[in-house]
Amino acid sequence: MAAALRLVDERGLDGVTVEAISEAVDVSPRTFFNYFATKDDAVLGGPLPTGPSMRERLLAVPAEVALVPALLEAMSADIREVQAERDFWLRRLRVIKNNPSLLPLLVARGECAEEETIAAVAARTGLPADSLFPHLVASLVGAAFRTAMMRWATSGDTDLHDLVREAFDVLAVGLAAPAPTHEEVSK
Amino acid sequence: MAAALRLVDERGLDGVTVEAISEAVDVSPRTFFNYFATKDDAVLGGPLPTGPSMRERLLAVPAEVALVPALLEAMSADIREVQAERDFWLRRLRVIKNNPSLLPLLVARGECAEEETIAAVAARTGLPADSLFPHLVASLVGAAFRTAMMRWATSGDTDLHDLVREAFDVLAVGLAAPAPTHEEVSK
DNA sequence: TAAAAGTTTGCACGTTGTGCAACTTCGCGT
DNA sequence: ACGCGAAGTTGCACAACGTGCAAACTTTTA
């Protein structure tokens, strides 16, 4: 994975063959495909991050906390993990930005998390899991999180957790536009 | 495109080769690739729907309308178009549901609309186009729209416009959970 | 040391996707 | 009717992706 990510970062997705990647790690191409189903998998792939499921984490948040802050809380572990491997993720996100055909895969990976989020939101609100609301919330949270990540990756060194919080705040207030930047908030 | 969609609907994405599609329309496989870059393109593809740009449509909505309803208004043309070709879209969405590897492509197609939405939201709010808010709104709107579409496709015969409105309402009120279903709204 | 279990590898094959050059088709002006 | 050029279509060769199968190799275990 590391070799694949590095090579694609240097030469672009189409400039790197499976043969090149396997060669870089002294393995036969056939062995490559024993571990990754596709070339893309090697770049973005690897096993999904394990740990307590989204469902459990969300339900662990006290019930009196509103939904959006609760979701933020439930995701904070992932956020910390991403920030702990800052360089790795910056490179990975840069690669995605340069090779948009990979973005779909990132979305797909988020989808398994989405499944969990749906169940968790349904459980928390008492709504049936096949009603619109849980599905909607899950996809919105995923979109907000991705947007914050992408921004974090490009726009310098801000704290990821702050960015996600900012995005979630926008969600929580119903997409109210923030005041134009340099304007003082006069009380 | 029609042949590709039909065949993939019948046999699944992997059960249909480019050769089969081209054969079904009496063309050589080589010609197929003169029109579609990939097999997926033939299934989901075709030229993007043209018409007044999202930007223009959004700016055409009176400024006193709040952001979310304005976005709904701006998208209503697309919604009507989808509903006008109901059968086509139902089949297309069913195919996507059965072949999740296509979903990414659907997202990618939405992305060009997303570019426009970013610009439009920036213009409407007076925020710089590279600030977080417009990006966030665009991705959220896209996610809400996709979720509503998917629901429309699976969950029977409801009106698409109503579903999108419902989703946008959730967005507008900050993800407040609706009251559990059969409960009467007592005034 | 030898059998068992697990990994790596080579090989053959089908499919996707591209560049190039030849071929067909069609309209158009003379 | 003839030839001309533009546009579309096709075949061919080729690189890369991805998979099934069985042989070879390595590690573990007895």
PDB file of N, CA, C and O in Angstrom, chain B residues 2-71:
ATOM      1  N   ALA B   2     -29.296   2.870 -24.405  1.00  0.00           N
ATOM      2  CA  ALA B   2     -30.501   2.124 -24.040  1.00  0.00           C
ATOM      3  C   ALA B   2     -30.209   0.629 -24.007  1.00  0.00           C
ATOM      4  O   ALA B   2     -30.595  -0.076 -23.067  1.00  0.00           O
ATOM      5  N   ALA B   3     -29.510   0.159 -25.022  1.00  0.00           N
ATOM      6  CA  ALA B   3     -29.186  -1.268 -25.076  1.00  0.00           C
ATOM      7  C   ALA B   3     -28.316  -1.662 -23.893  1.00  0.00           C
ATOM      8  O   ALA B   3     -28.548  -2.694 -23.243  1.00  0.00           O
ATOM      9  N   ALA B   4     -27.323  -0.842 -23.612  1.00  0.00           N
ATOM     10  CA  ALA B   4     -26.434  -1.142 -22.491  1.00  0.00           C
ATOM     11  C   ALA B   4     -27.223  -1.209 -21.193  1.00  0.00           C
ATOM     12  O   ALA B   4     -27.076  -2.157 -20.406  1.00  0.00           O
ATOM     13  N   LEU B   5     -28.074  -0.231 -20.989  1.00  0.00           N
ATOM     14  CA  LEU B   5     -28.852  -0.190 -19.758  1.00  0.00           C
ATOM     15  C   LEU B   5     -29.740  -1.426 -19.631  1.00  0.00           C
ATOM     16  O   LEU B   5     -29.794  -2.072 -18.592  1.00  0.00           O
ATOM     17  N   ARG B   6     -30.380  -1.767 -20.736  1.00  0.00           N
ATOM     18  CA  ARG B   6     -31.281  -2.917 -20.707  1.00  0.00           C
ATOM     19  C   ARG B   6     -30.524  -4.207 -20.399  1.00  0.00           C
ATOM     20  O   ARG B   6     -30.911  -4.981 -19.517  1.00  0.00           O
ATOM     21  N   LEU B   7     -29.442  -4.414 -21.116  1.00  0.00           N
ATOM     22  CA  LEU B   7     -28.681  -5.643 -20.933  1.00  0.00           C
ATOM     23  C   LEU B   7     -28.125  -5.759 -19.518  1.00  0.00           C
ATOM     24  O   LEU B   7     -28.206  -6.822 -18.893  1.00  0.00           O
ATOM     25  N   VAL B   8     -27.573  -4.674 -19.007  1.00  0.00           N
ATOM     26  CA  VAL B   8     -27.007  -4.728 -17.664  1.00  0.00           C
ATOM     27  C   VAL B   8     -28.115  -4.952 -16.640  1.00  0.00           C
ATOM     28  O   VAL B   8     -27.929  -5.646 -15.646  1.00  0.00           O
ATOM     29  N   ASP B   9     -29.272  -4.398 -16.910  1.00  0.00           N
ATOM     30  CA  ASP B   9     -30.401  -4.619 -16.008  1.00  0.00           C
ATOM     31  C   ASP B   9     -30.771  -6.096 -15.974  1.00  0.00           C
ATOM     32  O   ASP B   9     -31.077  -6.656 -14.921  1.00  0.00           O
ATOM     33  N   GLU B  10     -30.686  -6.734 -17.136  1.00  0.00           N
ATOM     34  CA  GLU B  10     -31.083  -8.142 -17.214  1.00  0.00           C
ATOM     35  C   GLU B  10     -30.034  -9.086 -16.647  1.00  0.00           C
ATOM     36  O   GLU B  10     -30.345 -10.013 -15.904  1.00  0.00           O
ATOM     37  N   ARG B  11     -28.763  -8.838 -17.021  1.00  0.00           N
ATOM     38  CA  ARG B  11     -27.737  -9.837 -16.717  1.00  0.00           C
ATOM     39  C   ARG B  11     -26.714  -9.386 -15.693  1.00  0.00           C
ATOM     40  O   ARG B  11     -25.797 -10.148 -15.360  1.00  0.00           O
ATOM     41  N   GLY B  12     -26.791  -8.147 -15.236  1.00  0.00           N
ATOM     42  CA  GLY B  12     -25.778  -7.661 -14.306  1.00  0.00           C
ATOM     43  C   GLY B  12     -24.581  -7.112 -15.048  1.00  0.00           C
ATOM     44  O   GLY B  12     -24.294  -7.498 -16.183  1.00  0.00           O
ATOM     45  N   LEU B  13     -23.870  -6.233 -14.392  1.00  0.00           N
ATOM     46  CA  LEU B  13     -22.778  -5.522 -15.067  1.00  0.00           C
ATOM     47  C   LEU B  13     -21.698  -6.469 -15.576  1.00  0.00           C
ATOM     48  O   LEU B  13     -21.193  -6.320 -16.686  1.00  0.00           O
ATOM     49  N   ASP B  14     -21.354  -7.466 -14.771  1.00  0.00           N
ATOM     50  CA  ASP B  14     -20.280  -8.372 -15.169  1.00  0.00           C
ATOM     51  C   ASP B  14     -20.763  -9.434 -16.146  1.00  0.00           C
ATOM     52  O   ASP B  14     -19.959 -10.126 -16.756  1.00  0.00           O
ATOM     53  N   GLY B  15     -22.061  -9.552 -16.256  1.00  0.00           N
ATOM     54  CA  GLY B  15     -22.594 -10.541 -17.180  1.00  0.00           C
ATOM     55  C   GLY B  15     -22.752 -10.000 -18.591  1.00  0.00           C
ATOM     56  O   GLY B  15     -23.226 -10.710 -19.477  1.00  0.00           O
ATOM     57  N   VAL B  16     -22.346  -8.782 -18.782  1.00  0.00           N
ATOM     58  CA  VAL B  16     -22.463  -8.148 -20.096  1.00  0.00           C
ATOM     59  C   VAL B  16     -21.103  -7.640 -20.540  1.00  0.00           C
ATOM     60  O   VAL B  16     -20.470  -6.859 -19.839  1.00  0.00           O
ATOM     61  N   THR B  17     -20.677  -8.095 -21.704  1.00  0.00           N
ATOM     62  CA  THR B  17     -19.404  -7.598 -22.234  1.00  0.00           C
ATOM     63  C   THR B  17     -19.674  -6.485 -23.232  1.00  0.00           C
ATOM     64  O   THR B  17     -20.779  -6.338 -23.752  1.00  0.00           O
ATOM     65  N   VAL B  18     -18.648  -5.722 -23.476  1.00  0.00           N
ATOM     66  CA  VAL B  18     -18.760  -4.673 -24.479  1.00  0.00           C
ATOM     67  C   VAL B  18     -19.160  -5.295 -25.812  1.00  0.00           C
ATOM     68  O   VAL B  18     -19.963  -4.727 -26.559  1.00  0.00           O
ATOM     69  N   GLU B  19     -18.628  -6.430 -26.079  1.00  0.00           N
ATOM     70  CA  GLU B  19     -18.952  -7.122 -27.328  1.00  0.00           C
ATOM     71  C   GLU B  19     -20.457  -7.360 -27.419  1.00  0.00           C
ATOM     72  O   GLU B  19     -21.072  -7.132 -28.465  1.00  0.00           O
ATOM     73  N   ALA B  20     -21.044  -7.806 -26.325  1.00  0.00           N
ATOM     74  CA  ALA B  20     -22.476  -8.083 -26.329  1.00  0.00           C
ATOM     75  C   ALA B  20     -23.285  -6.822 -26.607  1.00  0.00           C
ATOM     76  O   ALA B  20     -24.259  -6.841 -27.368  1.00  0.00           O
ATOM     77  N   ILE B  21     -22.868  -5.733 -25.986  1.00  0.00           N
ATOM     78  CA  ILE B  21     -23.600  -4.475 -26.188  1.00  0.00           C
ATOM     79  C   ILE B  21     -23.498  -4.031 -27.642  1.00  0.00           C
ATOM     80  O   ILE B  21     -24.508  -3.713 -28.280  1.00  0.00           O
ATOM     81  N   SER B  22     -22.273  -4.035 -28.162  1.00  0.00           N
ATOM     82  CA  SER B  22     -22.104  -3.562 -29.540  1.00  0.00           C
ATOM     83  C   SER B  22     -22.863  -4.461 -30.499  1.00  0.00           C
ATOM     84  O   SER B  22     -23.484  -3.994 -31.460  1.00  0.00           O
ATOM     85  N   GLU B  23     -22.841  -5.752 -30.225  1.00  0.00           N
ATOM     86  CA  GLU B  23     -23.557  -6.704 -31.065  1.00  0.00           C
ATOM     87  C   GLU B  23     -25.050  -6.409 -31.072  1.00  0.00           C
ATOM     88  O   GLU B  23     -25.712  -6.499 -32.111  1.00  0.00           O
ATOM     89  N   ALA B  24     -25.561  -6.033 -29.906  1.00  0.00           N
ATOM     90  CA  ALA B  24     -26.997  -5.775 -29.782  1.00  0.00           C
ATOM     91  C   ALA B  24     -27.443  -4.592 -30.629  1.00  0.00           C
ATOM     92  O   ALA B  24     -28.614  -4.459 -30.974  1.00  0.00           O
ATOM     93  N   VAL B  25     -26.510  -3.718 -30.951  1.00  0.00           N
ATOM     94  CA  VAL B  25     -26.869  -2.567 -31.773  1.00  0.00           C
ATOM     95  C   VAL B  25     -26.144  -2.606 -33.113  1.00  0.00           C
ATOM     96  O   VAL B  25     -26.063  -1.585 -33.804  1.00  0.00           O
ATOM     97  N   ASP B  26     -25.619  -3.792 -33.444  1.00  0.00           N
ATOM     98  CA  ASP B  26     -24.999  -3.993 -34.750  1.00  0.00           C
ATOM     99  C   ASP B  26     -23.883  -3.009 -35.050  1.00  0.00           C
ATOM    100  O   ASP B  26     -23.910  -2.289 -36.064  1.00  0.00           O
ATOM    101  N   VAL B  27     -22.936  -3.011 -34.156  1.00  0.00           N
ATOM    102  CA  VAL B  27     -21.776  -2.139 -34.333  1.00  0.00           C
ATOM    103  C   VAL B  27     -20.563  -2.930 -33.880  1.00  0.00           C
ATOM    104  O   VAL B  27     -20.699  -3.894 -33.121  1.00  0.00           O
ATOM    105  N   SER B  28     -19.421  -2.566 -34.354  1.00  0.00           N
ATOM    106  CA  SER B  28     -18.215  -3.255 -33.905  1.00  0.00           C
ATOM    107  C   SER B  28     -17.813  -2.723 -32.533  1.00  0.00           C
ATOM    108  O   SER B  28     -18.095  -1.581 -32.194  1.00  0.00           O
ATOM    109  N   PRO B  29     -17.164  -3.570 -31.746  1.00  0.00           N
ATOM    110  CA  PRO B  29     -16.712  -3.128 -30.423  1.00  0.00           C
ATOM    111  C   PRO B  29     -15.850  -1.871 -30.519  1.00  0.00           C
ATOM    112  O   PRO B  29     -15.917  -0.995 -29.668  1.00  0.00           O
ATOM    113  N   ARG B  30     -15.067  -1.822 -31.578  1.00  0.00           N
ATOM    114  CA  ARG B  30     -14.213  -0.642 -31.740  1.00  0.00           C
ATOM    115  C   ARG B  30     -15.034   0.636 -31.831  1.00  0.00           C
ATOM    116  O   ARG B  30     -14.665   1.682 -31.286  1.00  0.00           O
ATOM    117  N   THR B  31     -16.126   0.561 -32.508  1.00  0.00           N
ATOM    118  CA  THR B  31     -17.001   1.732 -32.631  1.00  0.00           C
ATOM    119  C   THR B  31     -17.600   2.104 -31.281  1.00  0.00           C
ATOM    120  O   THR B  31     -17.748   3.281 -30.966  1.00  0.00           O
ATOM    121  N   PHE B  32     -17.912   1.083 -30.503  1.00  0.00           N
ATOM    122  CA  PHE B  32     -18.404   1.339 -29.152  1.00  0.00           C
ATOM    123  C   PHE B  32     -17.483   2.306 -28.432  1.00  0.00           C
ATOM    124  O   PHE B  32     -17.917   3.308 -27.866  1.00  0.00           O
ATOM    125  N   PHE B  33     -16.196   2.013 -28.509  1.00  0.00           N
ATOM    126  CA  PHE B  33     -15.242   2.836 -27.774  1.00  0.00           C
ATOM    127  C   PHE B  33     -14.993   4.186 -28.440  1.00  0.00           C
ATOM    128  O   PHE B  33     -14.312   5.033 -27.888  1.00  0.00           O
ATOM    129  N   ASN B  34     -15.510   4.349 -29.634  1.00  0.00           N
ATOM    130  CA  ASN B  34     -15.461   5.686 -30.227  1.00  0.00           C
ATOM    131  C   ASN B  34     -16.477   6.613 -29.567  1.00  0.00           C
ATOM    132  O   ASN B  34     -16.325   7.835 -29.611  1.00  0.00           O
ATOM    133  N   TYR B  35     -17.475   6.019 -28.945  1.00  0.00           N
ATOM    134  CA  TYR B  35     -18.536   6.833 -28.350  1.00  0.00           C
ATOM    135  C   TYR B  35     -18.482   6.851 -26.830  1.00  0.00           C
ATOM    136  O   TYR B  35     -18.887   7.823 -26.212  1.00  0.00           O
ATOM    137  N   PHE B  36     -18.021   5.753 -26.235  1.00  0.00           N
ATOM    138  CA  PHE B  36     -17.953   5.691 -24.783  1.00  0.00           C
ATOM    139  C   PHE B  36     -16.539   5.336 -24.362  1.00  0.00           C
ATOM    140  O   PHE B  36     -15.945   4.406 -24.906  1.00  0.00           O
ATOM    141  N   ALA B  37     -16.025   6.071 -23.392  1.00  0.00           N
ATOM    142  CA  ALA B  37     -14.664   5.803 -22.932  1.00  0.00           C
ATOM    143  C   ALA B  37     -14.602   4.477 -22.190  1.00  0.00           C
ATOM    144  O   ALA B  37     -13.611   3.759 -22.259  1.00  0.00           O
ATOM    145  N   THR B  38     -15.653   4.146 -21.489  1.00  0.00           N
ATOM    146  CA  THR B  38     -15.662   2.917 -20.711  1.00  0.00           C
ATOM    147  C   THR B  38     -17.037   2.256 -20.825  1.00  0.00           C
ATOM    148  O   THR B  38     -17.993   2.864 -21.283  1.00  0.00           O
ATOM    149  N   LYS B  39     -17.105   1.030 -20.386  1.00  0.00           N
ATOM    150  CA  LYS B  39     -18.379   0.333 -20.391  1.00  0.00           C
ATOM    151  C   LYS B  39     -19.376   1.039 -19.484  1.00  0.00           C
ATOM    152  O   LYS B  39     -20.548   1.218 -19.834  1.00  0.00           O
ATOM    153  N   ASP B  40     -18.882   1.463 -18.332  1.00  0.00           N
ATOM    154  CA  ASP B  40     -19.753   2.161 -17.391  1.00  0.00           C
ATOM    155  C   ASP B  40     -20.393   3.384 -18.028  1.00  0.00           C
ATOM    156  O   ASP B  40     -21.574   3.677 -17.795  1.00  0.00           O
ATOM    157  N   ASP B  41     -19.606   4.098 -18.801  1.00  0.00           N
ATOM    158  CA  ASP B  41     -20.125   5.306 -19.444  1.00  0.00           C
ATOM    159  C   ASP B  41     -21.350   5.008 -20.287  1.00  0.00           C
ATOM    160  O   ASP B  41     -22.270   5.821 -20.373  1.00  0.00           O
ATOM    161  N   ALA B  42     -21.343   3.856 -20.905  1.00  0.00           N
ATOM    162  CA  ALA B  42     -22.480   3.516 -21.760  1.00  0.00           C
ATOM    163  C   ALA B  42     -23.734   3.301 -20.928  1.00  0.00           C
ATOM    164  O   ALA B  42     -24.844   3.575 -21.369  1.00  0.00           O
ATOM    165  N   VAL B  43     -23.544   2.819 -19.706  1.00  0.00           N
ATOM    166  CA  VAL B  43     -24.694   2.536 -18.869  1.00  0.00           C
ATOM    167  C   VAL B  43     -25.246   3.809 -18.220  1.00  0.00           C
ATOM    168  O   VAL B  43     -26.448   4.052 -18.235  1.00  0.00           O
ATOM    169  N   LEU B  44     -24.357   4.598 -17.669  1.00  0.00           N
ATOM    170  CA  LEU B  44     -24.800   5.807 -16.971  1.00  0.00           C
ATOM    171  C   LEU B  44     -24.650   7.053 -17.808  1.00  0.00           C
ATOM    172  O   LEU B  44     -25.188   8.107 -17.474  1.00  0.00           O
ATOM    173  N   GLY B  45     -23.945   6.918 -18.885  1.00  0.00           N
ATOM    174  CA  GLY B  45     -23.373   8.060 -19.554  1.00  0.00           C
ATOM    175  C   GLY B  45     -24.293   8.899 -20.379  1.00  0.00           C
ATOM    176  O   GLY B  45     -25.390   9.254 -19.974  1.00  0.00           O
ATOM    177  N   GLY B  46     -23.816   9.203 -21.526  1.00  0.00           N
ATOM    178  CA  GLY B  46     -24.514  10.166 -22.350  1.00  0.00           C
ATOM    179  C   GLY B  46     -24.067  11.554 -21.976  1.00  0.00           C
ATOM    180  O   GLY B  46     -23.457  11.760 -20.937  1.00  0.00           O
ATOM    181  N   PRO B  47     -24.360  12.492 -22.846  1.00  0.00           N
ATOM    182  CA  PRO B  47     -23.964  13.867 -22.576  1.00  0.00           C
ATOM    183  C   PRO B  47     -24.722  14.387 -21.372  1.00  0.00           C
ATOM    184  O   PRO B  47     -25.830  13.934 -21.070  1.00  0.00           O
ATOM    185  N   LEU B  48     -24.115  15.311 -20.690  1.00  0.00           N
ATOM    186  CA  LEU B  48     -24.766  15.879 -19.513  1.00  0.00           C
ATOM    187  C   LEU B  48     -25.980  16.689 -19.936  1.00  0.00           C
ATOM    188  O   LEU B  48     -25.990  17.293 -21.003  1.00  0.00           O
ATOM    189  N   PRO B  49     -26.998  16.686 -19.102  1.00  0.00           N
ATOM    190  CA  PRO B  49     -28.210  17.445 -19.430  1.00  0.00           C
ATOM    191  C   PRO B  49     -27.862  18.917 -19.557  1.00  0.00           C
ATOM    192  O   PRO B  49     -27.239  19.501 -18.674  1.00  0.00           O
ATOM    193  N   THR B  50     -28.249  19.473 -20.653  1.00  0.00           N
ATOM    194  CA  THR B  50     -27.923  20.875 -20.877  1.00  0.00           C
ATOM    195  C   THR B  50     -29.088  21.750 -20.433  1.00  0.00           C
ATOM    196  O   THR B  50     -30.108  21.264 -19.971  1.00  0.00           O
ATOM    197  N   GLY B  51     -28.935  23.026 -20.587  1.00  0.00           N
ATOM    198  CA  GLY B  51     -29.971  23.949 -20.133  1.00  0.00           C
ATOM    199  C   GLY B  51     -29.330  25.073 -19.364  1.00  0.00           C
ATOM    200  O   GLY B  51     -28.105  25.113 -19.257  1.00  0.00           O
ATOM    201  N   PRO B  52     -30.148  25.962 -18.829  1.00  0.00           N
ATOM    202  CA  PRO B  52     -29.577  27.075 -18.073  1.00  0.00           C
ATOM    203  C   PRO B  52     -28.770  26.526 -16.913  1.00  0.00           C
ATOM    204  O   PRO B  52     -29.180  25.549 -16.275  1.00  0.00           O
ATOM    205  N   SER B  53     -27.631  27.104 -16.667  1.00  0.00           N
ATOM    206  CA  SER B  53     -26.740  26.550 -15.651  1.00  0.00           C
ATOM    207  C   SER B  53     -27.341  26.735 -14.259  1.00  0.00           C
ATOM    208  O   SER B  53     -28.175  27.601 -14.022  1.00  0.00           O
ATOM    209  N   MET B  54     -26.894  25.882 -13.373  1.00  0.00           N
ATOM    210  CA  MET B  54     -27.311  25.970 -11.976  1.00  0.00           C
ATOM    211  C   MET B  54     -27.091  27.381 -11.448  1.00  0.00           C
ATOM    212  O   MET B  54     -27.923  27.915 -10.724  1.00  0.00           O
ATOM    213  N   ARG B  55     -25.984  27.928 -11.833  1.00  0.00           N
ATOM    214  CA  ARG B  55     -25.633  29.268 -11.358  1.00  0.00           C
ATOM    215  C   ARG B  55     -26.727  30.273 -11.716  1.00  0.00           C
ATOM    216  O   ARG B  55     -27.264  30.979 -10.862  1.00  0.00           O
ATOM    217  N   GLU B  56     -27.081  30.276 -12.985  1.00  0.00           N
ATOM    218  CA  GLU B  56     -28.099  31.226 -13.429  1.00  0.00           C
ATOM    219  C   GLU B  56     -29.432  30.962 -12.752  1.00  0.00           C
ATOM    220  O   GLU B  56     -30.128  31.881 -12.311  1.00  0.00           O
ATOM    221  N   ARG B  57     -29.775  29.691 -12.675  1.00  0.00           N
ATOM    222  CA  ARG B  57     -31.067  29.360 -12.094  1.00  0.00           C
ATOM    223  C   ARG B  57     -31.157  29.783 -10.636  1.00  0.00           C
ATOM    224  O   ARG B  57     -32.174  30.289 -10.177  1.00  0.00           O
ATOM    225  N   LEU B  58     -30.056  29.580  -9.913  1.00  0.00           N
ATOM    226  CA  LEU B  58     -30.089  29.937  -8.486  1.00  0.00           C
ATOM    227  C   LEU B  58     -30.141  31.439  -8.309  1.00  0.00           C
ATOM    228  O   LEU B  58     -30.855  31.955  -7.441  1.00  0.00           O
ATOM    229  N   LEU B  59     -29.420  32.150  -9.145  1.00  0.00           N
ATOM    230  CA  LEU B  59     -29.421  33.609  -9.001  1.00  0.00           C
ATOM    231  C   LEU B  59     -30.744  34.205  -9.463  1.00  0.00           C
ATOM    232  O   LEU B  59     -31.078  35.338  -9.114  1.00  0.00           O
ATOM    233  N   ALA B  60     -31.492  33.430 -10.236  1.00  0.00           N
ATOM    234  CA  ALA B  60     -32.787  33.929 -10.701  1.00  0.00           C
ATOM    235  C   ALA B  60     -33.836  33.906  -9.595  1.00  0.00           C
ATOM    236  O   ALA B  60     -34.878  34.559  -9.697  1.00  0.00           O
ATOM    237  N   VAL B  61     -33.569  33.156  -8.540  1.00  0.00           N
ATOM    238  CA  VAL B  61     -34.524  33.104  -7.431  1.00  0.00           C
ATOM    239  C   VAL B  61     -34.381  34.392  -6.605  1.00  0.00           C
ATOM    240  O   VAL B  61     -33.257  34.776  -6.286  1.00  0.00           O
ATOM    241  N   PRO B  62     -35.493  35.026  -6.269  1.00  0.00           N
ATOM    242  CA  PRO B  62     -35.447  36.284  -5.505  1.00  0.00           C
ATOM    243  C   PRO B  62     -34.560  36.172  -4.287  1.00  0.00           C
ATOM    244  O   PRO B  62     -34.532  35.130  -3.620  1.00  0.00           O
ATOM    245  N   ALA B  63     -33.844  37.213  -3.976  1.00  0.00           N
ATOM    246  CA  ALA B  63     -32.836  37.185  -2.917  1.00  0.00           C
ATOM    247  C   ALA B  63     -33.445  36.982  -1.541  1.00  0.00           C
ATOM    248  O   ALA B  63     -32.756  36.527  -0.622  1.00  0.00           O
ATOM    249  N   GLU B  64     -34.726  37.330  -1.386  1.00  0.00           N
ATOM    250  CA  GLU B  64     -35.291  37.216  -0.046  1.00  0.00           C
ATOM    251  C   GLU B  64     -35.657  35.775   0.311  1.00  0.00           C
ATOM    252  O   GLU B  64     -35.940  35.466   1.458  1.00  0.00           O
ATOM    253  N   VAL B  65     -35.649  34.889  -0.679  1.00  0.00           N
ATOM    254  CA  VAL B  65     -35.897  33.480  -0.386  1.00  0.00           C
ATOM    255  C   VAL B  65     -34.679  32.901   0.320  1.00  0.00           C
ATOM    256  O   VAL B  65     -33.543  33.175  -0.065  1.00  0.00           O
ATOM    257  N   ALA B  66     -34.935  32.113   1.344  1.00  0.00           N
ATOM    258  CA  ALA B  66     -33.826  31.516   2.092  1.00  0.00           C
ATOM    259  C   ALA B  66     -33.050  30.554   1.196  1.00  0.00           C
ATOM    260  O   ALA B  66     -33.546  30.111   0.153  1.00  0.00           O
ATOM    261  N   LEU B  67     -31.842  30.217   1.620  1.00  0.00           N
ATOM    262  CA  LEU B  67     -30.936  29.457   0.760  1.00  0.00           C
ATOM    263  C   LEU B  67     -31.511  28.093   0.364  1.00  0.00           C
ATOM    264  O   LEU B  67     -31.534  27.737  -0.823  1.00  0.00           O
ATOM    265  N   VAL B  68     -31.974  27.341   1.335  1.00  0.00           N
ATOM    266  CA  VAL B  68     -32.417  25.981   1.026  1.00  0.00           C
ATOM    267  C   VAL B  68     -33.630  25.966   0.081  1.00  0.00           C
ATOM    268  O   VAL B  68     -33.604  25.245  -0.931  1.00  0.00           O
ATOM    269  N   PRO B  69     -34.668  26.729   0.367  1.00  0.00           N
ATOM    270  CA  PRO B  69     -35.775  26.754  -0.605  1.00  0.00           C
ATOM    271  C   PRO B  69     -35.336  27.246  -1.963  1.00  0.00           C
ATOM    272  O   PRO B  69     -35.838  26.760  -2.997  1.00  0.00           O
ATOM    273  N   ALA B  70     -34.404  28.173  -1.986  1.00  0.00           N
ATOM    274  CA  ALA B  70     -33.911  28.680  -3.270  1.00  0.00           C
ATOM    275  C   ALA B  70     -33.233  27.564  -4.049  1.00  0.00           C
ATOM    276  O   ALA B  70     -33.417  27.425  -5.270  1.00  0.00           O
ATOM    277  N   LEU B  71     -32.457  26.759  -3.356  1.00  0.00           N
ATOM    278  CA  LEU B  71     -31.793  25.641  -4.020  1.00  0.00           C
ATOM    279  C   LEU B  71     -32.823  24.648  -4.554  1.00  0.00           C
ATOM    280  O   LEU B  71     -32.695  24.133  -5.665  1.00  0.00           O
TER     281      LEU B  71
END
